[in-house]
Amino acid sequence: MSSSYYEKLLANNKKWVEKMKKKDESYFENLAIGQTPPVLWIGCADSRVPANEITCTRPGELFVHRNIANMVVHTDMNMLSVLDYAVNHLKVKHVIVCGHYGCGGVKAAMENKSIGLINKWIRNIKEVYNNNSKELKRIKDDKKRFDRLVELNVKAQVFDLAKTSIVQKAWKDNTGLQIHGWVYKLDGIIKDLNVSMDSAADLGEIFTLDLD
Ligand code: CO
């Protein structure tokens, strides 16, 4: 087998280990002790949006969950397990949903092509479109409408986080948990959508759970 891309990755890794050890001899020993990340990052699986790199954070700072179009789907055991662990065990102070303009998952949701299994995932974004169809239909420019759906989708996922018993219990216990919605632009800048929540006050009665 000729030298391949994956071999290059392993070689890069060795170089990285040497570089980190040169800076701090006990770097890996310290990391091995444990993690207390202050943030859970829920982002898109898109290769152009690497959570640590775009926020200049190092190993140990972000607990990360990524899926297509940074979704918070209330039946997704993977996402719920990550959220539960992050909030109740790691005691993160912030959960950030970070979407990005140009998101392929959101784009697919705006079209009518059937693309197999992923239809089921994408349908959650179609619901966001449908819930905001008045506003979106008024936007005549295709790109602007696409950008707006990216934002509305992030906003909806933040709201969906607030609907979970995990987040509501943290609020009830006054842990100081905050949830936020951001959008990354492919020029590198992150835009804060200012949809942060730190209590169930704006959640709406129907979604508020009676918790012990
Ligand atoms: Co994406």
PDB file of C-alpha atoms and ligand atoms in Angstrom:
ATOM      1  CA  MET A   1       0.000   0.000   0.000  1.00  0.00           C
ATOM      2  CA  SER A   2       1.376   3.391  -0.918  1.00  0.00           C
ATOM      3  CA  SER A   3       1.764   6.074   1.689  1.00  0.00           C
ATOM      4  CA  SER A   4      -1.776   7.257   2.262  1.00  0.00           C
ATOM      5  CA  TYR A   5      -3.598  10.105   3.829  1.00  0.00           C
ATOM      6  CA  TYR A   6      -4.382   8.232   7.015  1.00  0.00           C
ATOM      7  CA  GLU A   7      -0.714   7.429   7.561  1.00  0.00           C
ATOM      8  CA  LYS A   8       0.022  11.121   7.315  1.00  0.00           C
ATOM      9  CA  LEU A   9      -2.468  11.713  10.138  1.00  0.00           C
ATOM     10  CA  LEU A  10      -0.663   9.262  12.410  1.00  0.00           C
ATOM     11  CA  ALA A  11       2.659  10.910  11.623  1.00  0.00           C
ATOM     12  CA  ASN A  12       1.119  14.323  12.406  1.00  0.00           C
ATOM     13  CA  ASN A  13      -0.072  12.974  15.730  1.00  0.00           C
ATOM     14  CA  LYS A  14       3.446  11.935  16.750  1.00  0.00           C
ATOM     15  CA  LYS A  15       4.724  15.396  15.847  1.00  0.00           C
ATOM     16  CA  TRP A  16       1.951  16.994  17.893  1.00  0.00           C
ATOM     17  CA  VAL A  17       2.775  14.892  20.968  1.00  0.00           C
ATOM     18  CA  GLU A  18       6.432  15.962  20.732  1.00  0.00           C
ATOM     19  CA  LYS A  19       5.454  19.615  20.319  1.00  0.00           C
ATOM     20  CA  MET A  20       3.137  19.602  23.334  1.00  0.00           C
ATOM     21  CA  LYS A  21       5.695  17.813  25.521  1.00  0.00           C
ATOM     22  CA  LYS A  22       8.358  20.317  24.547  1.00  0.00           C
ATOM     23  CA  LYS A  23       6.112  23.139  25.784  1.00  0.00           C
ATOM     24  CA  ASP A  24       5.063  21.326  28.954  1.00  0.00           C
ATOM     25  CA  GLU A  25       6.660  18.074  29.977  1.00  0.00           C
ATOM     26  CA  SER A  26       3.718  16.994  32.143  1.00  0.00           C
ATOM     27  CA  TYR A  27       1.022  18.114  29.670  1.00  0.00           C
ATOM     28  CA  PHE A  28      -0.406  14.651  29.081  1.00  0.00           C
ATOM     29  CA  GLU A  29      -0.020  13.520  32.696  1.00  0.00           C
ATOM     30  CA  ASN A  30      -2.089  16.518  33.779  1.00  0.00           C
ATOM     31  CA  LEU A  31      -4.774  15.883  31.164  1.00  0.00           C
ATOM     32  CA  ALA A  32      -4.954  12.235  32.191  1.00  0.00           C
ATOM     33  CA  ILE A  33      -6.027  13.224  35.725  1.00  0.00           C
ATOM     34  CA  GLY A  34      -9.499  14.195  34.530  1.00  0.00           C
ATOM     35  CA  GLN A  35     -11.625  16.784  32.811  1.00  0.00           C
ATOM     36  CA  THR A  36     -13.654  19.734  34.070  1.00  0.00           C
ATOM     37  CA  PRO A  37     -14.705  21.469  30.853  1.00  0.00           C
ATOM     38  CA  PRO A  38     -16.884  24.564  31.452  1.00  0.00           C
ATOM     39  CA  VAL A  39     -18.675  24.180  28.116  1.00  0.00           C
ATOM     40  CA  LEU A  40     -20.725  21.635  26.205  1.00  0.00           C
ATOM     41  CA  TRP A  41     -20.516  22.394  22.490  1.00  0.00           C
ATOM     42  CA  ILE A  42     -23.255  21.096  20.202  1.00  0.00           C
ATOM     43  CA  GLY A  43     -22.087  21.711  16.650  1.00  0.00           C
ATOM     44  CA  CYS A  44     -22.435  20.519  13.082  1.00  0.00           C
ATOM     45  CA  ALA A  45     -20.389  17.544  11.904  1.00  0.00           C
ATOM     46  CA  ASP A  46     -19.135  19.733   9.025  1.00  0.00           C
ATOM     47  CA  SER A  47     -15.335  19.426   8.722  1.00  0.00           C
ATOM     48  CA  ARG A  48     -14.991  23.197   8.334  1.00  0.00           C
ATOM     49  CA  VAL A  49     -16.297  23.965  11.819  1.00  0.00           C
ATOM     50  CA  PRO A  50     -13.790  22.446  14.271  1.00  0.00           C
ATOM     51  CA  ALA A  51     -14.963  23.516  17.744  1.00  0.00           C
ATOM     52  CA  ASN A  52     -11.580  23.794  19.464  1.00  0.00           C
ATOM     53  CA  GLU A  53      -9.762  25.455  16.610  1.00  0.00           C
ATOM     54  CA  ILE A  54     -12.268  28.259  15.986  1.00  0.00           C
ATOM     55  CA  THR A  55     -12.522  29.099  19.699  1.00  0.00           C
ATOM     56  CA  CYS A  56      -8.789  28.754  20.479  1.00  0.00           C
ATOM     57  CA  THR A  57      -9.569  26.197  23.173  1.00  0.00           C
ATOM     58  CA  ARG A  58      -7.357  23.312  24.183  1.00  0.00           C
ATOM     59  CA  PRO A  59      -7.996  19.697  25.130  1.00  0.00           C
ATOM     60  CA  GLY A  60      -9.990  19.709  28.363  1.00  0.00           C
ATOM     61  CA  GLU A  61     -11.979  22.887  27.683  1.00  0.00           C
ATOM     62  CA  LEU A  62     -14.877  21.764  25.484  1.00  0.00           C
ATOM     63  CA  PHE A  63     -17.086  18.710  25.840  1.00  0.00           C
ATOM     64  CA  VAL A  64     -18.270  18.189  22.287  1.00  0.00           C
ATOM     65  CA  HIS A  65     -21.251  16.667  20.526  1.00  0.00           C
ATOM     66  CA  ARG A  66     -21.549  17.040  16.774  1.00  0.00           C
ATOM     67  CA  ASN A  67     -24.149  15.834  14.301  1.00  0.00           C
ATOM     68  CA  ILE A  68     -25.578  16.917  10.974  1.00  0.00           C
ATOM     69  CA  ALA A  69     -26.877  20.476  11.348  1.00  0.00           C
ATOM     70  CA  ASN A  70     -26.231  20.719  15.131  1.00  0.00           C
ATOM     71  CA  MET A  71     -29.593  19.301  16.110  1.00  0.00           C
ATOM     72  CA  VAL A  72     -31.123  18.795  19.554  1.00  0.00           C
ATOM     73  CA  VAL A  73     -33.585  15.990  18.805  1.00  0.00           C
ATOM     74  CA  HIS A  74     -35.485  14.952  21.906  1.00  0.00           C
ATOM     75  CA  THR A  75     -35.426  11.229  21.019  1.00  0.00           C
ATOM     76  CA  ASP A  76     -31.685  11.181  20.267  1.00  0.00           C
ATOM     77  CA  MET A  77     -30.195   9.048  23.051  1.00  0.00           C
ATOM     78  CA  ASN A  78     -26.690   9.998  21.969  1.00  0.00           C
ATOM     79  CA  MET A  79     -27.315  13.740  22.369  1.00  0.00           C
ATOM     80  CA  LEU A  80     -29.310  13.229  25.598  1.00  0.00           C
ATOM     81  CA  SER A  81     -26.569  11.077  27.121  1.00  0.00           C
ATOM     82  CA  VAL A  82     -23.943  13.694  26.272  1.00  0.00           C
ATOM     83  CA  LEU A  83     -26.166  16.455  27.690  1.00  0.00           C
ATOM     84  CA  ASP A  84     -26.918  14.515  30.877  1.00  0.00           C
ATOM     85  CA  TYR A  85     -23.267  13.679  31.452  1.00  0.00           C
ATOM     86  CA  ALA A  86     -22.111  17.217  30.716  1.00  0.00           C
ATOM     87  CA  VAL A  87     -24.712  18.938  32.926  1.00  0.00           C
ATOM     88  CA  ASN A  88     -25.026  16.473  35.811  1.00  0.00           C
ATOM     89  CA  HIS A  89     -21.544  14.982  36.077  1.00  0.00           C
ATOM     90  CA  LEU A  90     -19.120  17.413  34.487  1.00  0.00           C
ATOM     91  CA  LYS A  91     -21.219  20.361  35.728  1.00  0.00           C
ATOM     92  CA  VAL A  92     -20.656  22.501  32.646  1.00  0.00           C
ATOM     93  CA  LYS A  93     -21.775  26.106  33.037  1.00  0.00           C
ATOM     94  CA  HIS A  94     -22.635  26.708  29.369  1.00  0.00           C
ATOM     95  CA  VAL A  95     -24.213  24.723  26.571  1.00  0.00           C
ATOM     96  CA  ILE A  96     -23.564  26.302  23.186  1.00  0.00           C
ATOM     97  CA  VAL A  97     -25.415  25.308  20.033  1.00  0.00           C
ATOM     98  CA  CYS A  98     -23.225  26.474  17.172  1.00  0.00           C
ATOM     99  CA  GLY A  99     -24.613  26.325  13.649  1.00  0.00           C
ATOM    100  CA  HIS A 100     -22.937  27.640  10.534  1.00  0.00           C
ATOM    101  CA  TYR A 101     -23.914  29.458   7.385  1.00  0.00           C
ATOM    102  CA  GLY A 102     -23.651  27.252   4.299  1.00  0.00           C
ATOM    103  CA  CYS A 103     -24.764  24.193   6.285  1.00  0.00           C
ATOM    104  CA  GLY A 104     -25.457  21.283   3.911  1.00  0.00           C
ATOM    105  CA  GLY A 105     -28.033  19.778   6.263  1.00  0.00           C
ATOM    106  CA  VAL A 106     -30.055  22.994   6.391  1.00  0.00           C
ATOM    107  CA  LYS A 107     -29.730  23.384   2.603  1.00  0.00           C
ATOM    108  CA  ALA A 108     -31.057  19.863   2.082  1.00  0.00           C
ATOM    109  CA  ALA A 109     -34.019  20.669   4.324  1.00  0.00           C
ATOM    110  CA  MET A 110     -34.969  23.565   2.032  1.00  0.00           C
ATOM    111  CA  GLU A 111     -35.131  21.280  -0.989  1.00  0.00           C
ATOM    112  CA  ASN A 112     -37.508  18.505  -1.927  1.00  0.00           C
ATOM    113  CA  LYS A 113     -35.043  15.838  -3.007  1.00  0.00           C
ATOM    114  CA  SER A 114     -35.373  12.498  -1.270  1.00  0.00           C
ATOM    115  CA  ILE A 115     -31.927  11.536  -0.044  1.00  0.00           C
ATOM    116  CA  GLY A 116     -32.570   8.299   1.810  1.00  0.00           C
ATOM    117  CA  LEU A 117     -32.176   7.712   5.526  1.00  0.00           C
ATOM    118  CA  ILE A 118     -31.072  11.275   6.152  1.00  0.00           C
ATOM    119  CA  ASN A 119     -34.598  12.443   5.184  1.00  0.00           C
ATOM    120  CA  LYS A 120     -35.677  11.527   8.712  1.00  0.00           C
ATOM    121  CA  TRP A 121     -33.003  13.675  10.329  1.00  0.00           C
ATOM    122  CA  ILE A 122     -33.531  16.559   7.919  1.00  0.00           C
ATOM    123  CA  ARG A 123     -37.245  16.528   8.635  1.00  0.00           C
ATOM    124  CA  ASN A 124     -36.557  18.100  12.022  1.00  0.00           C
ATOM    125  CA  ILE A 125     -35.180  21.128  10.152  1.00  0.00           C
ATOM    126  CA  LYS A 126     -38.180  21.143   7.811  1.00  0.00           C
ATOM    127  CA  GLU A 127     -40.331  21.522  10.938  1.00  0.00           C
ATOM    128  CA  VAL A 128     -38.319  24.634  11.834  1.00  0.00           C
ATOM    129  CA  TYR A 129     -38.909  25.951   8.303  1.00  0.00           C
ATOM    130  CA  ASN A 130     -42.597  25.209   8.574  1.00  0.00           C
ATOM    131  CA  ASN A 131     -42.890  26.919  11.965  1.00  0.00           C
ATOM    132  CA  ASN A 132     -41.284  30.042  10.472  1.00  0.00           C
ATOM    133  CA  SER A 133     -42.624  29.799   6.936  1.00  0.00           C
ATOM    134  CA  LYS A 134     -44.281  33.244   6.981  1.00  0.00           C
ATOM    135  CA  GLU A 135     -41.011  35.005   7.730  1.00  0.00           C
ATOM    136  CA  LEU A 136     -38.956  32.799   5.414  1.00  0.00           C
ATOM    137  CA  LYS A 137     -41.312  33.123   2.435  1.00  0.00           C
ATOM    138  CA  ARG A 138     -41.045  36.901   2.651  1.00  0.00           C
ATOM    139  CA  ILE A 139     -37.278  36.666   2.004  1.00  0.00           C
ATOM    140  CA  LYS A 140     -36.987  36.620  -1.787  1.00  0.00           C
ATOM    141  CA  ASP A 141     -33.203  36.228  -1.994  1.00  0.00           C
ATOM    142  CA  ASP A 142     -32.355  32.499  -1.832  1.00  0.00           C
ATOM    143  CA  LYS A 143     -29.078  32.957   0.034  1.00  0.00           C
ATOM    144  CA  LYS A 144     -30.588  35.295   2.612  1.00  0.00           C
ATOM    145  CA  ARG A 145     -33.452  32.843   3.183  1.00  0.00           C
ATOM    146  CA  PHE A 146     -30.920  30.021   3.614  1.00  0.00           C
ATOM    147  CA  ASP A 147     -28.887  32.107   6.093  1.00  0.00           C
ATOM    148  CA  ARG A 148     -32.028  32.952   8.040  1.00  0.00           C
ATOM    149  CA  LEU A 149     -33.071  29.298   8.297  1.00  0.00           C
ATOM    150  CA  VAL A 150     -29.603  28.477   9.655  1.00  0.00           C
ATOM    151  CA  GLU A 151     -30.204  31.082  12.391  1.00  0.00           C
ATOM    152  CA  LEU A 152     -33.788  30.028  13.089  1.00  0.00           C
ATOM    153  CA  ASN A 153     -32.667  26.412  13.300  1.00  0.00           C
ATOM    154  CA  VAL A 154     -30.051  27.248  15.954  1.00  0.00           C
ATOM    155  CA  LYS A 155     -32.638  29.256  17.864  1.00  0.00           C
ATOM    156  CA  ALA A 156     -35.048  26.304  17.759  1.00  0.00           C
ATOM    157  CA  GLN A 157     -32.349  23.922  19.015  1.00  0.00           C
ATOM    158  CA  VAL A 158     -31.600  26.229  21.963  1.00  0.00           C
ATOM    159  CA  PHE A 159     -35.313  26.209  22.747  1.00  0.00           C
ATOM    160  CA  ASP A 160     -35.362  22.406  22.399  1.00  0.00           C
ATOM    161  CA  LEU A 161     -32.512  22.215  24.926  1.00  0.00           C
ATOM    162  CA  ALA A 162     -34.611  24.280  27.328  1.00  0.00           C
ATOM    163  CA  LYS A 163     -37.479  21.819  26.922  1.00  0.00           C
ATOM    164  CA  THR A 164     -35.397  18.923  28.273  1.00  0.00           C
ATOM    165  CA  SER A 165     -35.814  17.814  31.878  1.00  0.00           C
ATOM    166  CA  ILE A 166     -32.006  17.826  32.148  1.00  0.00           C
ATOM    167  CA  VAL A 167     -31.714  21.569  31.537  1.00  0.00           C
ATOM    168  CA  GLN A 168     -34.876  22.441  33.490  1.00  0.00           C
ATOM    169  CA  LYS A 169     -33.642  20.462  36.506  1.00  0.00           C
ATOM    170  CA  ALA A 170     -30.310  22.325  36.423  1.00  0.00           C
ATOM    171  CA  TRP A 171     -32.211  25.625  36.394  1.00  0.00           C
ATOM    172  CA  LYS A 172     -34.452  24.501  39.233  1.00  0.00           C
ATOM    173  CA  ASP A 173     -31.347  23.606  41.256  1.00  0.00           C
ATOM    174  CA  ASN A 174     -29.842  27.050  40.521  1.00  0.00           C
ATOM    175  CA  THR A 175     -26.629  25.660  39.058  1.00  0.00           C
ATOM    176  CA  GLY A 176     -26.193  28.787  36.928  1.00  0.00           C
ATOM    177  CA  LEU A 177     -26.446  26.848  33.668  1.00  0.00           C
ATOM    178  CA  GLN A 178     -26.730  29.031  30.585  1.00  0.00           C
ATOM    179  CA  ILE A 179     -27.586  27.906  27.058  1.00  0.00           C
ATOM    180  CA  HIS A 180     -26.597  29.877  23.991  1.00  0.00           C
ATOM    181  CA  GLY A 181     -27.045  29.986  20.204  1.00  0.00           C
ATOM    182  CA  TRP A 182     -24.228  30.936  17.833  1.00  0.00           C
ATOM    183  CA  VAL A 183     -23.687  30.846  14.089  1.00  0.00           C
ATOM    184  CA  TYR A 184     -20.259  30.460  12.524  1.00  0.00           C
ATOM    185  CA  LYS A 185     -19.619  32.244   9.258  1.00  0.00           C
ATOM    186  CA  LEU A 186     -17.179  30.548   6.935  1.00  0.00           C
ATOM    187  CA  ASP A 187     -15.002  33.709   7.016  1.00  0.00           C
ATOM    188  CA  GLY A 188     -14.143  32.631  10.548  1.00  0.00           C
ATOM    189  CA  ILE A 189     -16.310  34.906  12.678  1.00  0.00           C
ATOM    190  CA  ILE A 190     -18.885  33.567  15.139  1.00  0.00           C
ATOM    191  CA  LYS A 191     -22.094  35.547  15.522  1.00  0.00           C
ATOM    192  CA  ASP A 192     -23.904  35.413  18.867  1.00  0.00           C
ATOM    193  CA  LEU A 193     -27.621  35.211  18.070  1.00  0.00           C
ATOM    194  CA  ASN A 194     -28.438  36.574  21.546  1.00  0.00           C
ATOM    195  CA  VAL A 195     -30.927  33.825  22.263  1.00  0.00           C
ATOM    196  CA  SER A 196     -29.303  32.785  25.545  1.00  0.00           C
ATOM    197  CA  MET A 197     -31.496  31.377  28.307  1.00  0.00           C
ATOM    198  CA  ASP A 198     -30.703  30.849  31.982  1.00  0.00           C
ATOM    199  CA  SER A 199     -34.156  30.004  33.278  1.00  0.00           C
ATOM    200  CA  ALA A 200     -37.453  28.516  32.168  1.00  0.00           C
ATOM    201  CA  ALA A 201     -39.111  31.956  32.321  1.00  0.00           C
ATOM    202  CA  ASP A 202     -39.461  32.314  28.540  1.00  0.00           C
ATOM    203  CA  LEU A 203     -40.141  28.669  27.856  1.00  0.00           C
ATOM    204  CA  GLY A 204     -43.910  28.760  27.815  1.00  0.00           C
ATOM    205  CA  GLU A 205     -46.154  26.969  30.254  1.00  0.00           C
ATOM    206  CA  ILE A 206     -46.795  23.924  28.089  1.00  0.00           C
ATOM    207  CA  PHE A 207     -43.103  22.970  28.021  1.00  0.00           C
ATOM    208  CA  THR A 208     -42.406  23.639  31.701  1.00  0.00           C
ATOM    209  CA  LEU A 209     -42.009  20.445  33.691  1.00  0.00           C
ATOM    210  CA  ASP A 210     -42.841  19.891  37.365  1.00  0.00           C
ATOM    211  CA  LEU A 211     -39.566  18.534  38.700  1.00  0.00           C
ATOM    212  CA  ASP A 212     -38.675  17.356  42.215  1.00  0.00           C
TER     213      ASP A 212
HETATM  214 CO    CO B   1     -23.569  21.893   8.722  1.00  0.00          CO
END
